[in-house]
Coordinates of C-alpha atoms in Angstrom, one line a residue:
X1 CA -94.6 16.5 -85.6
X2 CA -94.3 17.6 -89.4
X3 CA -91.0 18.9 -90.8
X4 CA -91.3 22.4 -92.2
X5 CA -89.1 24.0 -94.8
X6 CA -88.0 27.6 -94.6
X7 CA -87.0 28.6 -98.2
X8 CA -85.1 31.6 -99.7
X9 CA -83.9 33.3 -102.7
X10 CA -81.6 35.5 -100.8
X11 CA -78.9 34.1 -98.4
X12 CA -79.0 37.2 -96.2
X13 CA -82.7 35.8 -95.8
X14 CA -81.7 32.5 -93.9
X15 CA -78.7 34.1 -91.8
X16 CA -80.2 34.8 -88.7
X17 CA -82.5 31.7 -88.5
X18 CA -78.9 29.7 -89.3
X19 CA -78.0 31.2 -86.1
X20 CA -80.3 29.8 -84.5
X21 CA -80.7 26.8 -85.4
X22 CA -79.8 24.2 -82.8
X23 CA -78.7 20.5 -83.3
X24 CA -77.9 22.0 -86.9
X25 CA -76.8 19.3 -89.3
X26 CA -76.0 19.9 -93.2
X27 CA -76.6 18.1 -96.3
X28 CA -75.5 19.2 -99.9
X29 CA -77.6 18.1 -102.6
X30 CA -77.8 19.3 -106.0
X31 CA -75.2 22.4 -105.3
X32 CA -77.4 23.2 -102.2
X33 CA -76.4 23.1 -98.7
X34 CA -79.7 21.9 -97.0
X35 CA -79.5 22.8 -93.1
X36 CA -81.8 20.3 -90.6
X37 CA -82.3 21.2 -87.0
X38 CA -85.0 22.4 -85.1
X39 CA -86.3 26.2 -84.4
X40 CA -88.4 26.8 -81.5
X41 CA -90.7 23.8 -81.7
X42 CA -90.4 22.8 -85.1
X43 CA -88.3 20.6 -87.4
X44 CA -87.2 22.8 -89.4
X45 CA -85.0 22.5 -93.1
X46 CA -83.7 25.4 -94.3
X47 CA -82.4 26.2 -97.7
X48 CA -80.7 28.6 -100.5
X49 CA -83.0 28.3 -103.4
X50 CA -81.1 30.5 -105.6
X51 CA -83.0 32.9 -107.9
X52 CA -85.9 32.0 -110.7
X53 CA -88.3 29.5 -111.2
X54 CA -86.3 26.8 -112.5
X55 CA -83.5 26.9 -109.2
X56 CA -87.0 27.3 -106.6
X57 CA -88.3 24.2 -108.4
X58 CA -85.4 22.2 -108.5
X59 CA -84.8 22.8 -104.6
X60 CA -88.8 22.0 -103.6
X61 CA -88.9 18.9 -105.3
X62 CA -85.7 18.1 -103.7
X63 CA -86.9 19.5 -100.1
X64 CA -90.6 16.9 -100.9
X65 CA -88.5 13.8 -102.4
X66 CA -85.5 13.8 -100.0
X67 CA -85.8 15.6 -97.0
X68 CA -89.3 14.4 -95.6
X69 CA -90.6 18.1 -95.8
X70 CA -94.1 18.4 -95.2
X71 CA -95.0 21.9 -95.5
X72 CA -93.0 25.0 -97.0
X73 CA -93.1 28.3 -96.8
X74 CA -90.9 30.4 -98.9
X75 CA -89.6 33.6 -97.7
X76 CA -88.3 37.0 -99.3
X77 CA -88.4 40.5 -100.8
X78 CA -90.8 41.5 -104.4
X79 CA -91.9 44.3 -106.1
X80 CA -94.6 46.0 -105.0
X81 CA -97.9 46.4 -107.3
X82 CA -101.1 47.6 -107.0
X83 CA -101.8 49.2 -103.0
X84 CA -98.4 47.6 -101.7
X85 CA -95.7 50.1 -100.8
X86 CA -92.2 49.7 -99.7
X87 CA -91.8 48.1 -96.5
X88 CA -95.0 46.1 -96.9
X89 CA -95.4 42.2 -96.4
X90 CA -97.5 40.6 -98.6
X91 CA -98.6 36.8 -98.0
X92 CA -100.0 35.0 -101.1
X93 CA -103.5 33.7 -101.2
X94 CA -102.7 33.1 -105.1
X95 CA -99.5 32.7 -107.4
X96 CA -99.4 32.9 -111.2
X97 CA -96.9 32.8 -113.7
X98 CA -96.9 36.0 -115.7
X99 CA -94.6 34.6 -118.2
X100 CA -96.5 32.0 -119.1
X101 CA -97.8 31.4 -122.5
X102 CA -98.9 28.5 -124.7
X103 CA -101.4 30.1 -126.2
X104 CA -102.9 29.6 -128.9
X105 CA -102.5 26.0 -127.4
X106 CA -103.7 26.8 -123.9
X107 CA -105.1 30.4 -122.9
X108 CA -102.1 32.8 -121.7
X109 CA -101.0 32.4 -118.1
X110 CA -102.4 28.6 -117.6
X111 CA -100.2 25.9 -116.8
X112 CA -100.4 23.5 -120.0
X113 CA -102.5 20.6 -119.2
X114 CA -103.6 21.9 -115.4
X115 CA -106.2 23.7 -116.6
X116 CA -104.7 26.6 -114.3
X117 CA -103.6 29.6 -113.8
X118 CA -103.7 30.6 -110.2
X119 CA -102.5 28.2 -107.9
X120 CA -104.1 28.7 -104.1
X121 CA -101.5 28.7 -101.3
X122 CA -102.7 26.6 -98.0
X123 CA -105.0 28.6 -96.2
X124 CA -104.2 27.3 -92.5
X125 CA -101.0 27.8 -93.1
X126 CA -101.2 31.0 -94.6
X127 CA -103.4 32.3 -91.7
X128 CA -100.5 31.2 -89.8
X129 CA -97.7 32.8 -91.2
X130 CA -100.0 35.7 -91.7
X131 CA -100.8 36.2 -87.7
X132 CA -97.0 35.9 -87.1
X133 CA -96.8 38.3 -89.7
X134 CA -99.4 40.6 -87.7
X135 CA -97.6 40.4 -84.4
X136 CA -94.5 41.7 -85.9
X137 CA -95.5 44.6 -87.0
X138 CA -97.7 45.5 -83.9
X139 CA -94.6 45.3 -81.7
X140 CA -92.1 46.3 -84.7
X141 CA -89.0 48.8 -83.4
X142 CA -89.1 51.4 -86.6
X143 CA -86.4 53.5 -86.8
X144 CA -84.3 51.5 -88.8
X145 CA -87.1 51.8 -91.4
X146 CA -86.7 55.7 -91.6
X147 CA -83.8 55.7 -94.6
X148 CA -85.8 53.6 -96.4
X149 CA -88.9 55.7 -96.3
X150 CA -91.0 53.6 -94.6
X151 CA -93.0 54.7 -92.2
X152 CA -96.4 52.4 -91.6
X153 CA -95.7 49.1 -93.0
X154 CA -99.0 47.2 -94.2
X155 CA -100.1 43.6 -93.9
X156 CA -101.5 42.6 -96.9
X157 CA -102.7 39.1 -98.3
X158 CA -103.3 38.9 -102.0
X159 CA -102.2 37.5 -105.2
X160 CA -98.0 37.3 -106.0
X161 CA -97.4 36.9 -109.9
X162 CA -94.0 35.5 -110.5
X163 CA -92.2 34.9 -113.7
X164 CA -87.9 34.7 -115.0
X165 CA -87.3 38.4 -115.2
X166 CA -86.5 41.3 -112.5
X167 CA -89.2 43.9 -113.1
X168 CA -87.6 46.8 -112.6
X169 CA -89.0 49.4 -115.3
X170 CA -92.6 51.7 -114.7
X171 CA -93.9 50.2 -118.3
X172 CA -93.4 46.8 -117.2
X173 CA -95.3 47.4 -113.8
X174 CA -97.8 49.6 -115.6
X175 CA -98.4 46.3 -117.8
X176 CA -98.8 43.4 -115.2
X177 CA -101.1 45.3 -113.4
X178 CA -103.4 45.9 -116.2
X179 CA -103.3 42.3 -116.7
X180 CA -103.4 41.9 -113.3
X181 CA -105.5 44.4 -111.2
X182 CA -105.8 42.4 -108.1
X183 CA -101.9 41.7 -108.0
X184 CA -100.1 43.2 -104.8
X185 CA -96.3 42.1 -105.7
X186 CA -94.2 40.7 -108.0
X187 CA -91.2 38.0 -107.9
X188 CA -89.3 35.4 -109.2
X189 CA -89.8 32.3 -107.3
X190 CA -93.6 31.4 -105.6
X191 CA -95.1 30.6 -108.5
X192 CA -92.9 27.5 -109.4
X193 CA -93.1 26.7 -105.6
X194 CA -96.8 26.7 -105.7
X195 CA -96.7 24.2 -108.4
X196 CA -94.6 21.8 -106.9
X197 CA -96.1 21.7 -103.8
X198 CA -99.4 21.6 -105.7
X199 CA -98.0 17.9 -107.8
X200 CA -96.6 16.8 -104.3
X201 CA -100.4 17.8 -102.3
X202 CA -98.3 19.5 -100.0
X203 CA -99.1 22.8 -98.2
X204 CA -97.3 25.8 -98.7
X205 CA -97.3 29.6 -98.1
X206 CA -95.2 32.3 -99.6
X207 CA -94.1 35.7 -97.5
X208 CA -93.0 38.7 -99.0
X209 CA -91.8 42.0 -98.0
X210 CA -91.7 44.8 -100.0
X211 CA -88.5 46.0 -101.0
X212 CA -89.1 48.7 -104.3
X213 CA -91.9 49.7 -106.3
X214 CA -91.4 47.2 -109.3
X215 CA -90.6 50.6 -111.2
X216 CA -87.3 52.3 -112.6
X217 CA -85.9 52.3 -108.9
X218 CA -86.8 48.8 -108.3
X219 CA -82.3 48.8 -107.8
X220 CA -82.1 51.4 -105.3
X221 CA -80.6 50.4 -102.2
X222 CA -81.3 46.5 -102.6
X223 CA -79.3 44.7 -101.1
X224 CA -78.8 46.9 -97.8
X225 CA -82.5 46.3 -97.6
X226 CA -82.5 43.1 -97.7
X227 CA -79.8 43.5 -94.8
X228 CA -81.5 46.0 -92.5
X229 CA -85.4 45.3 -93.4
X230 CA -85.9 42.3 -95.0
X231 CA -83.9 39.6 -93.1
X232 CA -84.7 40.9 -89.8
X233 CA -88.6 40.8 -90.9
X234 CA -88.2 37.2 -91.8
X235 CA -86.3 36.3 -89.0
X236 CA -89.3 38.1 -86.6
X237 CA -92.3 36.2 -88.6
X238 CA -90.8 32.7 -88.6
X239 CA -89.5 32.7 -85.2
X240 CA -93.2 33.6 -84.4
X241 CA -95.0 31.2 -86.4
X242 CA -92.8 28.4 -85.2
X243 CA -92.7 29.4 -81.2
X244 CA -95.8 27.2 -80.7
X245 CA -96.1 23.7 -81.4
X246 CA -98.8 22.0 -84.4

């Protein structure tokens, strides 16, 4: 049975699945506390990437090279873009670095010497995650969502662009989706995932929920989101992907 890695930027992300992990053992590497064990039927590894691309990078390649991981999702909160509102969980078909550019070397956006810009995230596995995803919501309790002003949280599947800053001003959203019409969220971390699972050949899916508007209130209430909407969403999906066996 393969050995799936449950990734975060946030530690409120992994709290409740630490909870309940059983025969939990863990393993510092690097400055990161890697935690083994097995949730429902899977052998699971789960981990504190810290934020940005370099620290999600740094912690795959780890996950790949030591840890026997064979698939990975990573988990956690974006900006919203495009159709995606607050509340919202977007899972990747696509991730691209916005902030990439060695151009006039390469064209703006590729990856120097992939000849790529877009990396595709594993579609079995993405169906997956985005089923689990599905059943949440259809048997979500939605009261807690009231102070946040969500009230009918969308499934959406799209591209994520990523890049090493926190979006967090209307211009800057108003930019990236110029560049970027098809773009549903925004982030810090998938990207860099996507490309080291991509030099690895190992699959990989990234979840996100919607936690601001990528606009000049993208700090409003944050971190209690995270808390109160975010976690608990994570904790749903991945407790429902992994109840059933490969």
């Amino acid at each position: 049975m393969s050995r799936i890695a449950i990734v975060s930027a946030m530690a409120q992300e992994l709290h409740g699945l630490q909870q309940g992990l059983s025969g939990a053992r863990s393993v510092q590497r690097a400055g990161r506390e890697f935690r083994t064990g097995r949730l429902g039927a899977h052998d699971v590894v789960l981990v504190l990437s810290r934020i940005g691309k370099v620290a999600a990078a740094t912690t795959v390649t780890l996950l790949l090279a030591e840890f026997g991981v064979e698939r990975v999702l990573f988990t956690g909160v974006a900006g919203g873009l495009g159709s995606a509102r607050v509340g919202d969980i977007v899972v990747a078909d696509t991730l691209l670095q916005h902030d990439m550019d060695a151009s006039p070397l390469f064209p703006r956006h590729e990856v120097p010497l992939y000849g790529l810009s877009r990396f595709a995230a594993d579609a079995g596995l993405s169906a997956a995650v985005q089923a689990a995803a599905a059943s949440v919501l259809d048997h979500l309790q939605r009261d807690h969502l009231d102070d946040f002003g969500v009230r009918d949280p969308q499934l959406r599947r799209g591209l994520i662009l990523s890049g090493d800053r926190f979006v967090s001003s209307a211009g800057e959203s108003r930019l990236l989706q110029a560049s970027f019409p098809d773009a549903l969220a925004v982030e810090m971390e998938g990207a860099a995932v996507a490309q080291v699972c991509h030099d690895f050949g190992v699959p990989f899916a990234v979840l996100r929920t919607v936690s601001d508007r990528a606009d000049d209130a993208a700090h409003v209430d944050f971190n209690r989101f995270i808390a109160e909407v975010a976690s608990r969403y994570t904790q749903a999906i991945v407790t429902a992907l992994l109840a059933r066996p490969d």
